[in-house]
mmCIF file of C-alpha atoms and ligand atoms in Angstrom:
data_model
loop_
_atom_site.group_PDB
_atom_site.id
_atom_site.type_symbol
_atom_site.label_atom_id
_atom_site.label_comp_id
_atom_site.label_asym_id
_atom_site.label_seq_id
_atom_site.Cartn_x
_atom_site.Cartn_y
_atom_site.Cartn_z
ATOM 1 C CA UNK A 1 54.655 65.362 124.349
ATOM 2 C CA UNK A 2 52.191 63.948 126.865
ATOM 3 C CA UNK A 3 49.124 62.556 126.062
ATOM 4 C CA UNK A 4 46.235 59.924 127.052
ATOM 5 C CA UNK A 5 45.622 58.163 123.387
ATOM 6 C CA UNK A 6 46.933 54.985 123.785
ATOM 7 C CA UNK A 7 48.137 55.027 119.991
ATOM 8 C CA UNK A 8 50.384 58.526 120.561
ATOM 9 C CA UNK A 9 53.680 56.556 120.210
ATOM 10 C CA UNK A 10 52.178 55.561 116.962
ATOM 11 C CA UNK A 11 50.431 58.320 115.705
ATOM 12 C CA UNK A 12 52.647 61.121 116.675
ATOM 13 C CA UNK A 13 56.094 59.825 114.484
ATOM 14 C CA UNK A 14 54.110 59.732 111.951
ATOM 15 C CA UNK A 15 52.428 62.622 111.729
ATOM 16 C CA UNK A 16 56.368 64.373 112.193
ATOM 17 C CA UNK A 17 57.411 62.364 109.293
ATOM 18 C CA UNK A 18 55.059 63.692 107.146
ATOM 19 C CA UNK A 19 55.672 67.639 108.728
ATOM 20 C CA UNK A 20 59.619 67.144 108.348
ATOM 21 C CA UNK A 21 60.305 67.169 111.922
ATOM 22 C CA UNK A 22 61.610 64.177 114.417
ATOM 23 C CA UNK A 23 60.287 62.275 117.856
ATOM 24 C CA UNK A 24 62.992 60.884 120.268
ATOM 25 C CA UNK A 25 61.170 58.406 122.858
ATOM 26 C CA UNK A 26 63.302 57.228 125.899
ATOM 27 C CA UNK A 27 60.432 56.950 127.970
ATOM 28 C CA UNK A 28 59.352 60.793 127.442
ATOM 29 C CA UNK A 29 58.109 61.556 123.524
ATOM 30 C CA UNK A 30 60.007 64.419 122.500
ATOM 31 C CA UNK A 31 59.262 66.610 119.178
ATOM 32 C CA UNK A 32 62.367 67.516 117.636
ATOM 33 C CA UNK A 33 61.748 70.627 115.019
ATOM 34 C CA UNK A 34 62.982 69.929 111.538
ATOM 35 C CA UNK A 35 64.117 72.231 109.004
ATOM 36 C CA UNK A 36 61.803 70.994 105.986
ATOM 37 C CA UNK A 37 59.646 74.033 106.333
ATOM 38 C CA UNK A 38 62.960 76.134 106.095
ATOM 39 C CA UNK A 39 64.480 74.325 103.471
ATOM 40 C CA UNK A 40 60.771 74.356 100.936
ATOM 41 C CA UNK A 41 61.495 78.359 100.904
ATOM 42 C CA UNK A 42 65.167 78.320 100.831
ATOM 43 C CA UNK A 43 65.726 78.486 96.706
ATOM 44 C CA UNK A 44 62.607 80.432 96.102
ATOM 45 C CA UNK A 45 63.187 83.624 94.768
ATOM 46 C CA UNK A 46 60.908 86.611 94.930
ATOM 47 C CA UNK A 47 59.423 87.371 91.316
ATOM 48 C CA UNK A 48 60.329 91.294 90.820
ATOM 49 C CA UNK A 49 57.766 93.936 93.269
ATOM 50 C CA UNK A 50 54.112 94.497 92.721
ATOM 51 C CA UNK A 51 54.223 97.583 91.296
ATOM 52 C CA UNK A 52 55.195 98.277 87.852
ATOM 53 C CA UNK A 53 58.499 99.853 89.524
ATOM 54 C CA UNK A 54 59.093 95.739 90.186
ATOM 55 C CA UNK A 55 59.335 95.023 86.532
ATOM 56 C CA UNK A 56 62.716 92.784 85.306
ATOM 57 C CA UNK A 57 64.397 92.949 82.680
ATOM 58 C CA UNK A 58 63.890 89.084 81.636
ATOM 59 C CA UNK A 59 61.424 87.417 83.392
ATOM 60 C CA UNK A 60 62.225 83.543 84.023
ATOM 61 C CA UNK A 61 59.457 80.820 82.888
ATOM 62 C CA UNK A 62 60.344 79.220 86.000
ATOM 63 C CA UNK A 63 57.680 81.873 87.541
ATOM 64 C CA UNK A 64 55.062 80.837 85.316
ATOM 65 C CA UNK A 65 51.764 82.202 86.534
ATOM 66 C CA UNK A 66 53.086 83.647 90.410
ATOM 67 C CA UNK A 67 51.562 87.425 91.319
ATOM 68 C CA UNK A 68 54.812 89.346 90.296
ATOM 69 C CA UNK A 69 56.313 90.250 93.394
ATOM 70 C CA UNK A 70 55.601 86.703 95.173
ATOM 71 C CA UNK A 71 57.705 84.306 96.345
ATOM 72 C CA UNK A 72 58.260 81.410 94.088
ATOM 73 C CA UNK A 73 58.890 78.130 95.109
ATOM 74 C CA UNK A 74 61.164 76.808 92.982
ATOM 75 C CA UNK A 75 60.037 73.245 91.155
ATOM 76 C CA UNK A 76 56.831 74.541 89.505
ATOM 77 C CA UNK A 77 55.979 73.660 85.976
ATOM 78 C CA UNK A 78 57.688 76.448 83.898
ATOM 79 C CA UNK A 79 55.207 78.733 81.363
ATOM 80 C CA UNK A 80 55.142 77.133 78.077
ATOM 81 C CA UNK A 81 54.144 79.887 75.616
ATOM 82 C CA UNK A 82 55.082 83.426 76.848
ATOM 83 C CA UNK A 83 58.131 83.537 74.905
ATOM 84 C CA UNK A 84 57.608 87.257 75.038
ATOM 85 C CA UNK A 85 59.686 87.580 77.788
ATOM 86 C CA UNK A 86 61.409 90.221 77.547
ATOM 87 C CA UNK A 87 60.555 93.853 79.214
ATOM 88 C CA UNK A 88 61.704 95.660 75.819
ATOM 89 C CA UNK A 89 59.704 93.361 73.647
ATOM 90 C CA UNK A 90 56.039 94.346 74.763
ATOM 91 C CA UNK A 91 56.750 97.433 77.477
ATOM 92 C CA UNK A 92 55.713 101.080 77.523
ATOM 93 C CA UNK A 93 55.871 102.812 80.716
ATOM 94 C CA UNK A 94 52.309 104.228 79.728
ATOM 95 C CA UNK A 95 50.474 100.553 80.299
ATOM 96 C CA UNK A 96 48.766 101.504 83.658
ATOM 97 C CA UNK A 97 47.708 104.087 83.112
ATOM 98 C CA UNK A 98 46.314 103.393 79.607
ATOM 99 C CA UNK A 99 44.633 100.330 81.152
ATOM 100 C CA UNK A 100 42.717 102.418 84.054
ATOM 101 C CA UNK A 101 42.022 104.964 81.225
ATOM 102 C CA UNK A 102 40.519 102.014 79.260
ATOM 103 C CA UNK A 103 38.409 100.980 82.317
ATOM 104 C CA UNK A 104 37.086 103.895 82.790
ATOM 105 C CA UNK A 105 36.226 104.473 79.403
ATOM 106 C CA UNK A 106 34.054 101.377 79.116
ATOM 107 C CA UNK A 107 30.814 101.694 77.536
ATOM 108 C CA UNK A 108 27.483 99.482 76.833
ATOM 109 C CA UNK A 109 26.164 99.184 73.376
ATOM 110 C CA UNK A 110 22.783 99.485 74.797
ATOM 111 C CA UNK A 111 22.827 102.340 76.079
ATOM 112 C CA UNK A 112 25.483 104.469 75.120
ATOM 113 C CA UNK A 113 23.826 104.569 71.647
ATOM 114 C CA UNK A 114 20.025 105.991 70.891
ATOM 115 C CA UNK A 115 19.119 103.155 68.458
ATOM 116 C CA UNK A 116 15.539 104.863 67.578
ATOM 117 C CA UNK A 117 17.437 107.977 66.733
ATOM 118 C CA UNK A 118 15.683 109.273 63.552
ATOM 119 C CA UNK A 119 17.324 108.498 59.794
ATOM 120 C CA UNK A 120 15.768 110.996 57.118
ATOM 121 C CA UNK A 121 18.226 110.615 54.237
ATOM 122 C CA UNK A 122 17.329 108.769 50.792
ATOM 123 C CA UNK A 123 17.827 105.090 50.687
ATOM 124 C CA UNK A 124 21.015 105.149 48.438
ATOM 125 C CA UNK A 125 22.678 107.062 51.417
ATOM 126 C CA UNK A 126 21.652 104.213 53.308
ATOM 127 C CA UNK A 127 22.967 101.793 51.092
ATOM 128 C CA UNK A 128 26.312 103.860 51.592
ATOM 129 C CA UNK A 129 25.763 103.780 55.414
ATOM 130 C CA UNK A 130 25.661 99.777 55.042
ATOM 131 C CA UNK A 131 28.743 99.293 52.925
ATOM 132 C CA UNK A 132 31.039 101.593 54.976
ATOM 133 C CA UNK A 133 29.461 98.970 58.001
ATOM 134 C CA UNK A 134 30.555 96.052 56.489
ATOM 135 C CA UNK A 135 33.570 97.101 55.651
ATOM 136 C CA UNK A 136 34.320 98.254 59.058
ATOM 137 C CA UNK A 137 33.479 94.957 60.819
ATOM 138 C CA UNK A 138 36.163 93.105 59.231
ATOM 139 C CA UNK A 139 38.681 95.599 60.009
ATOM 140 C CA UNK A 140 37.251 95.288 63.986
ATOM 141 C CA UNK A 141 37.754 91.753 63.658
ATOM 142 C CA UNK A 142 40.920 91.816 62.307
ATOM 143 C CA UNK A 143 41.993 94.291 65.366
ATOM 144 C CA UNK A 144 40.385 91.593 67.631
ATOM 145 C CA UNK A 145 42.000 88.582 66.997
ATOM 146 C CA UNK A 146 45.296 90.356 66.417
ATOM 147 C CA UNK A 147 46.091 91.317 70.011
ATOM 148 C CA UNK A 148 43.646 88.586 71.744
ATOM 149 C CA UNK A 149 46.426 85.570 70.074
ATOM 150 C CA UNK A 150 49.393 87.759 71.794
ATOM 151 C CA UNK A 151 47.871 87.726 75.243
ATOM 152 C CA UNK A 152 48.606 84.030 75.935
ATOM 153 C CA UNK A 153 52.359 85.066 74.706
ATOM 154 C CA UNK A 154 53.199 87.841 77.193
ATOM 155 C CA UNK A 155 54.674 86.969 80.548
ATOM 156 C CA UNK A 156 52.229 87.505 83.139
ATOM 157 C CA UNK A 157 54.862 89.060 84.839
ATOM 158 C CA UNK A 158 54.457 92.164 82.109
ATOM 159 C CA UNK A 159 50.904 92.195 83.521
ATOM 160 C CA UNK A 160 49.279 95.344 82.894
ATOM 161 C CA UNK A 161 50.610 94.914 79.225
ATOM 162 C CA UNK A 162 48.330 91.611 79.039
ATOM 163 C CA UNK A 163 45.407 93.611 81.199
ATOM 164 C CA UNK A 164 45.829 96.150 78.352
ATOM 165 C CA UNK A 165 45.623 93.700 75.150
ATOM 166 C CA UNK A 166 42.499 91.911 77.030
ATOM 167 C CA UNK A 167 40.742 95.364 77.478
ATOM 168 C CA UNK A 168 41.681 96.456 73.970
ATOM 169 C CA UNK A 169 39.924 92.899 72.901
ATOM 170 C CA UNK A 170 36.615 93.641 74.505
ATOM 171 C CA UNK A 171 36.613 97.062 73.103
ATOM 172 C CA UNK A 172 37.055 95.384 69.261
ATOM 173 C CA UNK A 173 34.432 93.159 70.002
ATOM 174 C CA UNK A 174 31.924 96.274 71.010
ATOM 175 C CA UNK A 175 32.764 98.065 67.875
ATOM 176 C CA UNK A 176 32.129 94.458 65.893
ATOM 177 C CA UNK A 177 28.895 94.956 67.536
ATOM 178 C CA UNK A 178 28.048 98.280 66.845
ATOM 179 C CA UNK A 179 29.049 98.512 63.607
ATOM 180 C CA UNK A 180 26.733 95.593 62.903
ATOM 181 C CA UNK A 181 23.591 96.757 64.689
ATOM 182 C CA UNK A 182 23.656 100.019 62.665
ATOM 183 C CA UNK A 183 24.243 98.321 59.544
ATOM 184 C CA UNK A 184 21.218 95.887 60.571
ATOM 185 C CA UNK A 185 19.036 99.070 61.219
ATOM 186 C CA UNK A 186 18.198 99.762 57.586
ATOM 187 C CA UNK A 187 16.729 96.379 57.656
ATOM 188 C CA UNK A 188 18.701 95.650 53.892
ATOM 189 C CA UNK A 189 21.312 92.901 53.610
ATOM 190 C CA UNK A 190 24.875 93.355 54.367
ATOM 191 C CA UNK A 191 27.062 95.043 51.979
ATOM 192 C CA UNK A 192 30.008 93.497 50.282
ATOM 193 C CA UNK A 193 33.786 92.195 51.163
ATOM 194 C CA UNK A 194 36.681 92.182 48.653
ATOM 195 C CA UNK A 195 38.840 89.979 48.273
ATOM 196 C CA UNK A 196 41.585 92.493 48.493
ATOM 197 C CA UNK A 197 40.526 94.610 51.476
ATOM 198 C CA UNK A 198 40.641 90.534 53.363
ATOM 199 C CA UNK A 199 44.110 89.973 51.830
ATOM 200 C CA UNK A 200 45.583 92.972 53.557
ATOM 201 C CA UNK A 201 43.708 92.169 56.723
ATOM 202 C CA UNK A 202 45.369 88.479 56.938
ATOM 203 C CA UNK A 203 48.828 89.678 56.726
ATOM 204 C CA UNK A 204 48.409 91.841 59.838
ATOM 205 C CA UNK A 205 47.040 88.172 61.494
ATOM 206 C CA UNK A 206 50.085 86.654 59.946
ATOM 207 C CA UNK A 207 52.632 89.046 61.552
ATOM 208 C CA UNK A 208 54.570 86.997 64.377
ATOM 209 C CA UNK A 209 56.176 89.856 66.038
ATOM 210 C CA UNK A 210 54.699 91.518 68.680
ATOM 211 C CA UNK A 211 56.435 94.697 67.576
ATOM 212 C CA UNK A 212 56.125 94.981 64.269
ATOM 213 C CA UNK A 213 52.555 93.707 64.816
ATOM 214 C CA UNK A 214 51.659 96.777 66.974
ATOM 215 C CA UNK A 215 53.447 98.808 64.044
ATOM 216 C CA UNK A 216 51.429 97.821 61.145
ATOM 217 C CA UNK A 217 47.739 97.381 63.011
ATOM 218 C CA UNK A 218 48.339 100.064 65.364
ATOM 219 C CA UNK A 219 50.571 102.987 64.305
ATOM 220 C CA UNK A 220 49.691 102.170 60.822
ATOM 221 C CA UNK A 221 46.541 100.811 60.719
ATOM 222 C CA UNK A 222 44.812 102.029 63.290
ATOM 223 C CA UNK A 223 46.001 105.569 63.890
ATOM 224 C CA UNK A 224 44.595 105.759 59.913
ATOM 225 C CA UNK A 225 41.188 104.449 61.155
ATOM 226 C CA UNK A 226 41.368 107.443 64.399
ATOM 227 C CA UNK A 227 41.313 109.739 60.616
ATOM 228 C CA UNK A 228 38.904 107.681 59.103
ATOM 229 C CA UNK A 229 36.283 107.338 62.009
ATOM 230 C CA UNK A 230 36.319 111.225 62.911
ATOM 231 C CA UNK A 231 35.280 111.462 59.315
ATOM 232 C CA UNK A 232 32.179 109.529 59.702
ATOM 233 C CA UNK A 233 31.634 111.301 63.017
ATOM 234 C CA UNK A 234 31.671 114.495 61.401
ATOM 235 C CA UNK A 235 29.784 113.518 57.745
ATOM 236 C CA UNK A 236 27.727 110.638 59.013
ATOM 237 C CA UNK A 237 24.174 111.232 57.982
ATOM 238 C CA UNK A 238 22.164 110.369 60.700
ATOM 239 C CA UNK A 239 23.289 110.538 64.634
ATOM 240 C CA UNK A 240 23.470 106.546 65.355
ATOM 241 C CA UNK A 241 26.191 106.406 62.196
ATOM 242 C CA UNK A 242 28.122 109.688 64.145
ATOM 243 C CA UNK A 243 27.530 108.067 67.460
ATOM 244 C CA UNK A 244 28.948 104.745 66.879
ATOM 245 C CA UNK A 245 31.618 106.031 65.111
ATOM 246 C CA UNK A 246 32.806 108.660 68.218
ATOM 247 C CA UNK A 247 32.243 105.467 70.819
ATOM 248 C CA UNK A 248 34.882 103.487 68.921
ATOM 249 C CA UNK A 249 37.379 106.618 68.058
ATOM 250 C CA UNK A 250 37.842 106.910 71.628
ATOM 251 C CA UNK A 251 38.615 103.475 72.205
ATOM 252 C CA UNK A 252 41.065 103.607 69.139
ATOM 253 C CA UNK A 253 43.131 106.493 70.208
ATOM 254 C CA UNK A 254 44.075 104.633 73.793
ATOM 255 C CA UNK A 255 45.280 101.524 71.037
ATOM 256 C CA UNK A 256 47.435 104.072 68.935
ATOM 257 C CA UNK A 257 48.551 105.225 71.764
ATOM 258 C CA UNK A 258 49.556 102.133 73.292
ATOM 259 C CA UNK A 259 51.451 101.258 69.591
ATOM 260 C CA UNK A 260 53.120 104.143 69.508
ATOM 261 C CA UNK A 261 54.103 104.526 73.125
ATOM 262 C CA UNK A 262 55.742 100.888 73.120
ATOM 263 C CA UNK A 263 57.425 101.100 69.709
ATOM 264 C CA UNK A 264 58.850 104.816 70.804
ATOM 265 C CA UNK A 265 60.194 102.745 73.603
ATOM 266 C CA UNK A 266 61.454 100.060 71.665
ATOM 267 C CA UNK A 267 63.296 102.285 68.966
ATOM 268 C CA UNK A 268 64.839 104.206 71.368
ATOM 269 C CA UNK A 269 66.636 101.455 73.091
ATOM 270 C CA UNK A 270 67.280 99.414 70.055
ATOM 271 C CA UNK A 271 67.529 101.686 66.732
ATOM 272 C CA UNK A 272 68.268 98.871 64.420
ATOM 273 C CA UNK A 273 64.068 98.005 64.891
ATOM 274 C CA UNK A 274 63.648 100.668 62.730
ATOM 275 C CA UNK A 275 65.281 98.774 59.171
ATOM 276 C CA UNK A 276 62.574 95.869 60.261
ATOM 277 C CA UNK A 277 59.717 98.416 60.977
ATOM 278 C CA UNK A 278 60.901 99.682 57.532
ATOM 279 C CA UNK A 279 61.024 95.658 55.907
ATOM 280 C CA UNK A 280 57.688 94.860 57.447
ATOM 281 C CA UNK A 281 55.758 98.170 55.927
ATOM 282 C CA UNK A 282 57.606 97.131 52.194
ATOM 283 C CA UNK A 283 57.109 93.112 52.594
ATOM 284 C CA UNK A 284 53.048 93.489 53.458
ATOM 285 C CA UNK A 285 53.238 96.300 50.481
ATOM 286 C CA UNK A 286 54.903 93.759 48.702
ATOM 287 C CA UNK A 287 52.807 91.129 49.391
ATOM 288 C CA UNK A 288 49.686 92.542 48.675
ATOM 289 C CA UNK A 289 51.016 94.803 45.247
ATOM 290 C CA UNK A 290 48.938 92.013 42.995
ATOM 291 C CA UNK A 291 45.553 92.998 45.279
ATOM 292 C CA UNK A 292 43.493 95.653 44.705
ATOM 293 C CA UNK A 293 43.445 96.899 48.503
ATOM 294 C CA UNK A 294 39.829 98.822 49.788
ATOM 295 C CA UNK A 295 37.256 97.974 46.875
ATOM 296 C CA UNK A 296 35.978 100.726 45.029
ATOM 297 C CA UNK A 297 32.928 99.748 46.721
ATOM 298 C CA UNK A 298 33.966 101.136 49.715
ATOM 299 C CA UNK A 299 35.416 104.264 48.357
ATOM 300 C CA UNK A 300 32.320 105.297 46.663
ATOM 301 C CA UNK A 301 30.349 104.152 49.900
ATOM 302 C CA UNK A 302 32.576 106.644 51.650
ATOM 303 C CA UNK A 303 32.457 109.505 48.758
ATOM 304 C CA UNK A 304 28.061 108.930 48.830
ATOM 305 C CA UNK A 305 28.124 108.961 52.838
ATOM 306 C CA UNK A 306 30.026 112.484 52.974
ATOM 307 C CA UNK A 307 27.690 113.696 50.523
ATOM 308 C CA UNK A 308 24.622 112.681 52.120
ATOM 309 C CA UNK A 309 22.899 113.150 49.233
ATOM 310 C CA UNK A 310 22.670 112.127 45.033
ATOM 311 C CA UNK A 311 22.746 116.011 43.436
ATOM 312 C CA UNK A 312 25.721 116.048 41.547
ATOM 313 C CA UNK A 313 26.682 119.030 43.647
ATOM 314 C CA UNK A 314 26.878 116.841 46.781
ATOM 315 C CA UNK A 315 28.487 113.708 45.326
ATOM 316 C CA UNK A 316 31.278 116.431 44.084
ATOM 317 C CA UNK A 317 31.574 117.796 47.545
ATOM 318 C CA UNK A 318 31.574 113.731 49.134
ATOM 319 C CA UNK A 319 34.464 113.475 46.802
ATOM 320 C CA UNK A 320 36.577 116.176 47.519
ATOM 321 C CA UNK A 321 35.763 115.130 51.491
ATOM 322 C CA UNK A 322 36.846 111.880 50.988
ATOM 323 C CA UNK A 323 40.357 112.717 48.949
ATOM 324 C CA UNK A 324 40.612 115.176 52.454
ATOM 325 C CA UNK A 325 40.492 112.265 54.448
ATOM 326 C CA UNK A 326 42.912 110.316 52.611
ATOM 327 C CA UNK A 327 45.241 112.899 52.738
ATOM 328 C CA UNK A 328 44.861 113.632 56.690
ATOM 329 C CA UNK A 329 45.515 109.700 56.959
ATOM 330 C CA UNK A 330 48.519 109.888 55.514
ATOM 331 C CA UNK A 331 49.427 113.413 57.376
ATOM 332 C CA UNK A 332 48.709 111.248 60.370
ATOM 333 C CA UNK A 333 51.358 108.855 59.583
ATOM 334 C CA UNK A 334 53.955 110.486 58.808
ATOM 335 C CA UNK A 335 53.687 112.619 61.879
ATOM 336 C CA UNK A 336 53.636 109.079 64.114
ATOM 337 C CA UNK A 337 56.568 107.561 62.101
ATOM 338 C CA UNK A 338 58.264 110.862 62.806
ATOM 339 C CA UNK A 339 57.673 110.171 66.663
ATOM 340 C CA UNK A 340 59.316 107.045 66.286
ATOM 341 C CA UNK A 341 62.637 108.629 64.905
ATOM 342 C CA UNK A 342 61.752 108.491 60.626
ATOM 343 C CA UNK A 343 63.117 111.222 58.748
ATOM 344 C CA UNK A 344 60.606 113.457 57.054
ATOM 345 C CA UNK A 345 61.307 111.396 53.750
ATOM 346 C CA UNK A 346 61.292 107.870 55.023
ATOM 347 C CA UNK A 347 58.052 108.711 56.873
ATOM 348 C CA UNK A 348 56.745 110.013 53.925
ATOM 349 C CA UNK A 349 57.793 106.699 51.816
ATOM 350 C CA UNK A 350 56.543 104.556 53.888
ATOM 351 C CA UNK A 351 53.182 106.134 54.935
ATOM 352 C CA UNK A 352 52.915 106.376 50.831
ATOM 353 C CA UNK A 353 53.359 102.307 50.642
ATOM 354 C CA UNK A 354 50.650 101.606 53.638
ATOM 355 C CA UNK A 355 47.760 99.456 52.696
ATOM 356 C CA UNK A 356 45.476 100.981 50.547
ATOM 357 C CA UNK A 357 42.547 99.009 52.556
ATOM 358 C CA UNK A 358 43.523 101.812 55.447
ATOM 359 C CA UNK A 359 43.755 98.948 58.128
HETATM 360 FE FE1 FE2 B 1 38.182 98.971 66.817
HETATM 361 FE FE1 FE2 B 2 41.552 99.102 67.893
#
């Protein structure tokens, strides 16, 4: 190295030192290339491939946050609280696509909803309108916080399965909205919660396990809500009510179908799930056999909504409507436990000891 600072001799060691690399000076500075730069790379190891064709089995916490398919330095801190590390544990090979479905599908409250649409019918159909609300937004909120405390728990590296649970959370929080705003419409107060309908609901927050979470909110719970909110689509009195309830059935399906996809996945590589999925369904029926499940609040809300009107002609219709839906619920689950390898009997047994809250 030639140069005309004065300070060079000084300068230029040091700056090597700091790079990794050596000077020799007898008379003539040489640079001497180190191997630091070499070395820094030498134990990192190159976190799976981009796509989800890159996906390991176990991913370490040593990777912590790295793009999956990077290479890691090693040394890093490792991730504290994805203990769902395991492919097995959250996977289903339809995640990607589910999640650009769910992109797609996005919609905005404001305008994906006519909010001056007209409402005709009397004011104790209203009344019905506003309980079946209420009820509803505490179910969304249940479904919101129930994936949104799992994201943090997934590995990054199982990334389109924690793009999927953040998606699903901003689609809960629309239908908190919605539900809200028509409920708000009549101008009246809020309906009512029971106490019962809020017991089931915690014990879906309470479940630990990501997999028998997604069974009980999502096979279970929510594939009865796809039943329950094509029902108010279909007998909802006024278009906003059958609006709002179509906007969040099409979110719901892509969340059943997420459930079911990774828990088909998960049963077929590891039968024995099945006597938990089977313990979880009788513990939370367990659990809640001293509660009195939906409030009869709700049921007559539903039976009065159907009927869209007070002859006792209609009310006897909204009631015969509203023992249809129950029965297509539990049609509904029995024909998903089915996919996930129950016997006609045990699906039939278990669907039968579901929640009576629905959710
Ligand atoms: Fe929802
Ligand atoms: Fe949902």
């Amino acid at each position: 190295m030639r140069g005309r600072d004065p300070n060079l001799k000084v300068h230029l060691p040091a700056w090597a030192r700091a790079h990794g690399h050596a000077v020799i000076d007898d008379g003539v500075l040489t640079l001497v290339r180190g191997e630091a730069d070499d070395a820094r790379w030498r134990g990192a190891i190159r976190a799976g491939g981009p796509g989800p064709a890159g996906i390991v089995d176990r991913a370490p916490a040593t990777w912590g946050l790295a793009a999956r398919g990077a290479l890691v330095e090693a040394g890093g801190p490792p991730l504290r609280h994805a203990d769902l590390d395991r492919r097995d544990a959250v996977w289903a090979d339809i995640a990607p696509k589910l999640y650009a479905q769910a992109l797609a599908g996005q919609w905005d409250p404001a305008t994906a909803v006519d909010w001056t649409a007209p409402r005709d019918h009397d004011a104790g159909v209203e009344a019905a309108v506003v309980q079946v609300m209420t009820y509803l937004v505490e179910n969304e909120q249940a479904a919101l916080v129930v994936p949104t405390r799992f994201i943090a728990r997934v590995h990054p590296h199982f990334r389109e399965v924690v793009q999927l649970l953040a998606v699903q959370a901003a689609d809960e929080a629309r239908h908190v909205e919605v539900f809200t705003r028509r409920a708000e419409l009549s101008g009246a107060p809020l309906g009512t919660s029971g106490a019962g309908g809020r017991a089931s609901l915690q014990t879906l927050l309470d479940e630990g396990d990501f997999s028998l979470a997604a069974f009980l909110l999502s096979v279970l719970g929510e594939g009865s809500f796809l039943d329950l909110l094509s029902f108010l689509e279909r007998h909802g009195p006024d278009p906003v009510t059958r609006r709002v309830a179509h906007l969040a059935l099409t979110d719901e399906a892509r969340h059943v179908a997420f459930g079911v996809a990774h828990l088909e996945h998960r049963t077929a590589t590891e039968p024995k799930l099945r006597g938990r999925l089977r313990g979880a369904v009788e513990h939370r029926h367990d659990v809640l056999a001293s509660t009195a499940g939906l409030h009869a609040g709700v049921y007559d809300a539903l039976v009065v909504l159907a009927a869209g009107s007070w002859t006792p002609a209609a009310i006897a219709d909204g009631w015969d409507r509203v023992q249809g839906l129950v029965a297509e619920m539990d049609e509904g689950r029995r024909r998903r436990l089915a996919r996930l390898g129950f016997s006609p009997g045990e699906a039939a047994e278990l669907s039968a000891l579901h929640t009576r809250n629905f959710m």
